[in-house]
Amino acid sequence: VEGIIVQQIQTPEGARPATIFPEVAGNSISKPLPKQLENFGRQLAIFHLQANRYPLNEDIPIYDLDTCLKKSVKVIGEFLRQRPEIREHGIFFQNLTLNLIKKLRGLPLDQFSWGAIHGDFIYSNFKANSNNDITLYDFERLGYGWRAFEISTYIGHLISGRQVADPIKLYTQVRDCFLRGYESIVALSESEKSALPLLYQMQRIWMKSECCERFID
């Protein structure tokens, strides 16, 4: 509606805010070249630096072990318990969550870079133009979290659906190219880099709980 910036629309999961923007020039790139990956990493680091300028806001989510693992596995378990045909899968999620918490608590999480993050930095949520400058959108999951959590979301989402003979090799190539760009702006510790696969599993558990709450998966 002309003159209205934001309005609510009814969706299967309830009322959600909606707004219309001009179409973004460029393309979402699901199979970026090494130089593109490096550039996307660099631009995410710039976004994180810019986000540091804004004051804390208590109204947006915090992506930590409590939210993404402890609370999420409870939501998943409750969803599964109500459905006898899939109830047994709750044990898998409980064991996976406990294992992740144990491994992540063994890392120096208090030393990980923390701040405002996009919350859903995946290739379908930004477009790159002919100069590979990106326009980032879809900020509905904006929150606070480890910057390594944000990086793991992008890398994990980019490669998780790919069918390749050597997935470890693909992961290593994508990670190295992306981090080369990111670390040209912001340095990461070795612990943060080694935690990326664990943080991506944490992100997937949290997303699964979101799906259970909305019953969209």
CSV table of C-alpha atoms in Angstrom, one decimal:
chain,number,residue,atom,x,y,z
A,1,VAL,CA,0.0,0.0,0.0
A,2,GLU,CA,1.5,3.3,-1.0
A,3,GLY,CA,2.7,5.4,1.9
A,4,ILE,CA,2.8,2.4,4.3
A,5,ILE,CA,6.4,1.3,5.1
A,6,VAL,CA,5.6,-1.9,7.1
A,7,GLN,CA,2.4,-3.8,7.5
A,8,GLN,CA,1.3,-7.2,8.8
A,9,ILE,CA,0.3,-10.1,6.6
A,10,GLN,CA,-1.3,-13.4,7.6
A,11,THR,CA,0.8,-16.5,6.9
A,12,PRO,CA,0.5,-20.2,7.9
A,13,GLU,CA,2.7,-19.6,11.0
A,14,GLY,CA,0.9,-16.4,12.0
A,15,ALA,CA,1.1,-12.6,11.5
A,16,ARG,CA,4.4,-11.4,10.0
A,17,PRO,CA,5.7,-8.0,9.1
A,18,ALA,CA,6.1,-7.3,5.4
A,19,THR,CA,7.7,-4.4,3.5
A,20,ILE,CA,8.4,-3.9,-0.2
A,21,PHE,CA,11.8,-2.7,-1.5
A,22,PRO,CA,13.0,-1.9,-5.0
A,23,GLU,CA,14.4,-5.1,-6.7
A,24,VAL,CA,18.0,-5.6,-5.9
A,25,ALA,CA,20.4,-5.7,-8.9
A,26,GLY,CA,22.5,-8.8,-9.3
A,27,ASN,CA,22.2,-12.5,-8.6
A,28,SER,CA,22.3,-15.0,-5.7
A,29,ILE,CA,25.3,-17.1,-6.4
A,30,SER,CA,25.0,-20.7,-5.2
A,31,LYS,CA,28.3,-21.9,-6.6
A,32,PRO,CA,30.7,-19.0,-6.3
A,33,LEU,CA,34.2,-19.0,-7.7
A,34,PRO,CA,37.2,-18.7,-5.4
A,35,LYS,CA,37.6,-15.0,-5.9
A,36,GLN,CA,33.9,-14.4,-5.3
A,37,LEU,CA,34.1,-16.4,-2.1
A,38,GLU,CA,37.0,-14.3,-1.0
A,39,ASN,CA,35.1,-11.1,-1.8
A,40,PHE,CA,31.9,-12.3,0.1
A,41,GLY,CA,34.0,-13.1,3.1
A,42,ARG,CA,35.6,-9.6,3.0
A,43,GLN,CA,32.2,-7.9,2.8
A,44,LEU,CA,30.8,-10.0,5.6
A,45,ALA,CA,33.7,-8.8,7.8
A,46,ILE,CA,32.9,-5.2,6.8
A,47,PHE,CA,29.3,-5.7,7.8
A,48,HIS,CA,30.4,-7.0,11.2
A,49,LEU,CA,32.6,-4.0,11.8
A,50,GLN,CA,29.8,-1.7,10.9
A,51,ALA,CA,27.4,-3.5,13.2
A,52,ASN,CA,29.7,-2.8,16.1
A,53,ARG,CA,28.8,0.9,15.8
A,54,TYR,CA,25.2,0.3,16.9
A,55,PRO,CA,24.1,0.1,20.6
A,56,LEU,CA,22.9,-3.1,22.2
A,57,ASN,CA,19.2,-3.8,21.7
A,58,GLU,CA,17.5,-6.1,24.2
A,59,ASP,CA,14.6,-6.8,21.8
A,60,ILE,CA,16.5,-9.0,19.3
A,61,PRO,CA,17.6,-12.6,19.8
A,62,ILE,CA,20.8,-14.0,21.2
A,63,TYR,CA,22.3,-17.0,19.5
A,64,ASP,CA,24.2,-18.8,22.2
A,65,LEU,CA,24.3,-22.4,23.6
A,66,ASP,CA,21.2,-21.8,25.7
A,67,THR,CA,19.0,-20.5,22.8
A,68,CYS,CA,20.3,-22.6,20.0
A,69,LEU,CA,20.9,-25.9,21.8
A,70,LYS,CA,19.2,-26.2,25.2
A,71,LYS,CA,16.0,-24.5,24.4
A,72,SER,CA,15.9,-25.7,20.8
A,73,VAL,CA,16.2,-29.4,21.7
A,74,LYS,CA,13.3,-29.0,24.2
A,75,VAL,CA,11.1,-27.6,21.4
A,76,ILE,CA,12.1,-30.4,19.0
A,77,GLY,CA,11.5,-33.0,21.7
A,78,GLU,CA,8.0,-31.7,22.5
A,79,PHE,CA,7.1,-31.6,18.8
A,80,LEU,CA,8.3,-35.2,18.3
A,81,ARG,CA,6.6,-36.5,21.5
A,82,GLN,CA,3.2,-35.5,20.1
A,83,ARG,CA,3.7,-37.7,17.0
A,84,PRO,CA,4.2,-41.5,17.8
A,85,GLU,CA,5.5,-42.2,14.3
A,86,ILE,CA,8.5,-39.9,14.7
A,87,ARG,CA,8.9,-39.8,18.5
A,88,GLU,CA,11.9,-42.0,18.5
A,89,HIS,CA,14.0,-39.4,16.7
A,90,GLY,CA,14.0,-37.3,19.8
A,91,ILE,CA,16.8,-39.5,21.2
A,92,PHE,CA,19.0,-38.6,18.2
A,93,PHE,CA,18.5,-34.9,18.8
A,94,GLN,CA,19.1,-35.2,22.5
A,95,ASN,CA,22.4,-37.1,22.0
A,96,LEU,CA,23.6,-34.8,19.3
A,97,THR,CA,22.8,-31.7,21.4
A,98,LEU,CA,24.6,-33.0,24.5
A,99,ASN,CA,27.6,-33.9,22.4
A,100,LEU,CA,27.7,-30.5,20.8
A,101,ILE,CA,27.4,-28.7,24.2
A,102,LYS,CA,30.3,-30.8,25.6
A,103,LYS,CA,32.5,-30.1,22.6
A,104,LEU,CA,31.7,-26.3,22.4
A,105,ARG,CA,32.2,-25.8,26.2
A,106,GLY,CA,35.7,-27.2,25.7
A,107,LEU,CA,36.5,-24.2,23.5
A,108,PRO,CA,37.4,-20.7,24.7
A,109,LEU,CA,34.0,-19.3,23.7
A,110,ASP,CA,34.4,-16.3,25.9
A,111,GLN,CA,37.3,-15.2,23.6
A,112,PHE,CA,35.3,-15.7,20.4
A,113,SER,CA,34.3,-12.5,18.5
A,114,TRP,CA,30.8,-11.6,19.5
A,115,GLY,CA,28.3,-8.9,18.3
A,116,ALA,CA,25.4,-8.1,16.0
A,117,ILE,CA,25.0,-10.6,13.2
A,118,HIS,CA,22.6,-10.9,10.3
A,119,GLY,CA,21.4,-14.3,11.6
A,120,ASP,CA,20.7,-15.8,8.2
A,121,PHE,CA,23.7,-15.0,6.0
A,122,ILE,CA,23.2,-17.5,3.2
A,123,TYR,CA,23.6,-17.0,-0.5
A,124,SER,CA,19.9,-16.6,-1.2
A,125,ASN,CA,19.8,-13.6,1.2
A,126,PHE,CA,22.2,-11.4,-0.8
A,127,LYS,CA,22.8,-10.6,-4.4
A,128,ALA,CA,26.1,-9.8,-6.1
A,129,ASN,CA,26.3,-7.4,-9.0
A,130,SER,CA,28.7,-7.4,-11.9
A,131,ASN,CA,31.4,-5.9,-9.7
A,132,ASN,CA,30.6,-8.6,-7.0
A,133,ASP,CA,29.5,-5.9,-4.6
A,134,ILE,CA,26.7,-7.4,-2.5
A,135,THR,CA,23.4,-6.1,-1.3
A,136,LEU,CA,22.3,-7.9,1.9
A,137,TYR,CA,18.6,-8.3,2.8
A,138,ASP,CA,16.1,-10.4,4.8
A,139,PHE,CA,17.1,-9.2,8.3
A,140,GLU,CA,14.3,-11.0,10.2
A,141,ARG,CA,16.8,-13.1,12.2
A,142,LEU,CA,19.0,-10.2,13.1
A,143,GLY,CA,20.5,-10.9,16.6
A,144,TYR,CA,23.7,-11.2,18.6
A,145,GLY,CA,26.0,-14.1,18.3
A,146,TRP,CA,29.5,-15.3,17.6
A,147,ARG,CA,30.8,-14.1,14.3
A,148,ALA,CA,32.1,-17.6,13.7
A,149,PHE,CA,28.5,-18.8,14.0
A,150,GLU,CA,27.6,-16.4,11.1
A,151,ILE,CA,30.5,-17.6,9.0
A,152,SER,CA,29.6,-21.3,9.6
A,153,THR,CA,26.0,-20.6,8.5
A,154,TYR,CA,27.2,-19.3,5.1
A,155,ILE,CA,29.7,-22.1,4.5
A,156,GLY,CA,27.5,-24.9,5.7
A,157,HIS,CA,24.5,-23.8,3.8
A,158,LEU,CA,26.5,-23.3,0.6
A,159,ILE,CA,27.9,-26.9,0.6
A,160,SER,CA,25.3,-29.0,2.5
A,161,GLY,CA,23.2,-29.8,-0.5
A,162,ARG,CA,26.1,-30.5,-2.8
A,163,GLN,CA,26.7,-34.1,-3.9
A,164,VAL,CA,30.5,-34.5,-4.4
A,165,ALA,CA,33.0,-37.3,-4.1
A,166,ASP,CA,35.0,-35.6,-1.4
A,167,PRO,CA,32.9,-33.3,0.8
A,168,ILE,CA,35.8,-32.6,3.2
A,169,LYS,CA,37.9,-31.3,0.3
A,170,LEU,CA,35.0,-29.1,-0.8
A,171,TYR,CA,34.5,-27.8,2.7
A,172,THR,CA,38.2,-27.0,3.1
A,173,GLN,CA,38.3,-25.2,-0.3
A,174,VAL,CA,35.2,-23.1,0.4
A,175,ARG,CA,36.3,-22.3,4.0
A,176,ASP,CA,39.8,-21.3,3.0
A,177,CYS,CA,38.7,-18.9,0.2
A,178,PHE,CA,36.0,-17.3,2.3
A,179,LEU,CA,38.2,-16.9,5.4
A,180,ARG,CA,41.0,-15.4,3.3
A,181,GLY,CA,38.7,-12.6,2.5
A,182,TYR,CA,37.2,-12.3,5.9
A,183,GLU,CA,40.5,-12.2,7.7
A,184,SER,CA,41.9,-9.6,5.4
A,185,ILE,CA,39.5,-7.3,7.5
A,186,VAL,CA,39.0,-9.2,10.8
A,187,ALA,CA,41.3,-11.8,12.2
A,188,LEU,CA,39.9,-15.1,13.7
A,189,SER,CA,41.5,-17.4,16.2
A,190,GLU,CA,42.4,-21.0,15.4
A,191,SER,CA,39.7,-22.1,17.9
A,192,GLU,CA,37.1,-20.1,16.1
A,193,LYS,CA,38.1,-21.7,12.8
A,194,SER,CA,38.1,-25.2,14.2
A,195,ALA,CA,34.6,-24.6,15.7
A,196,LEU,CA,32.9,-23.8,12.4
A,197,PRO,CA,31.6,-27.4,11.8
A,198,LEU,CA,30.2,-27.6,15.3
A,199,LEU,CA,28.6,-24.1,15.1
A,200,TYR,CA,26.9,-25.1,11.9
A,201,GLN,CA,25.4,-28.2,13.6
A,202,MET,CA,24.3,-25.8,16.3
A,203,GLN,CA,22.7,-23.6,13.7
A,204,ARG,CA,20.8,-26.5,12.1
A,205,ILE,CA,19.4,-27.7,15.5
A,206,TRP,CA,18.2,-24.1,16.1
A,207,MET,CA,16.6,-23.9,12.7
A,208,LYS,CA,14.9,-27.3,13.2
A,209,SER,CA,13.3,-26.0,16.3
A,210,GLU,CA,12.1,-23.0,14.4
A,211,CYS,CA,10.5,-25.4,11.9
A,212,CYS,CA,8.9,-27.4,14.7
A,213,GLU,CA,7.4,-24.3,16.2
A,214,ARG,CA,6.0,-23.2,12.9
A,215,PHE,CA,5.3,-26.8,11.6
A,216,ILE,CA,6.7,-25.9,8.2
A,217,ASP,CA,9.1,-28.8,7.8
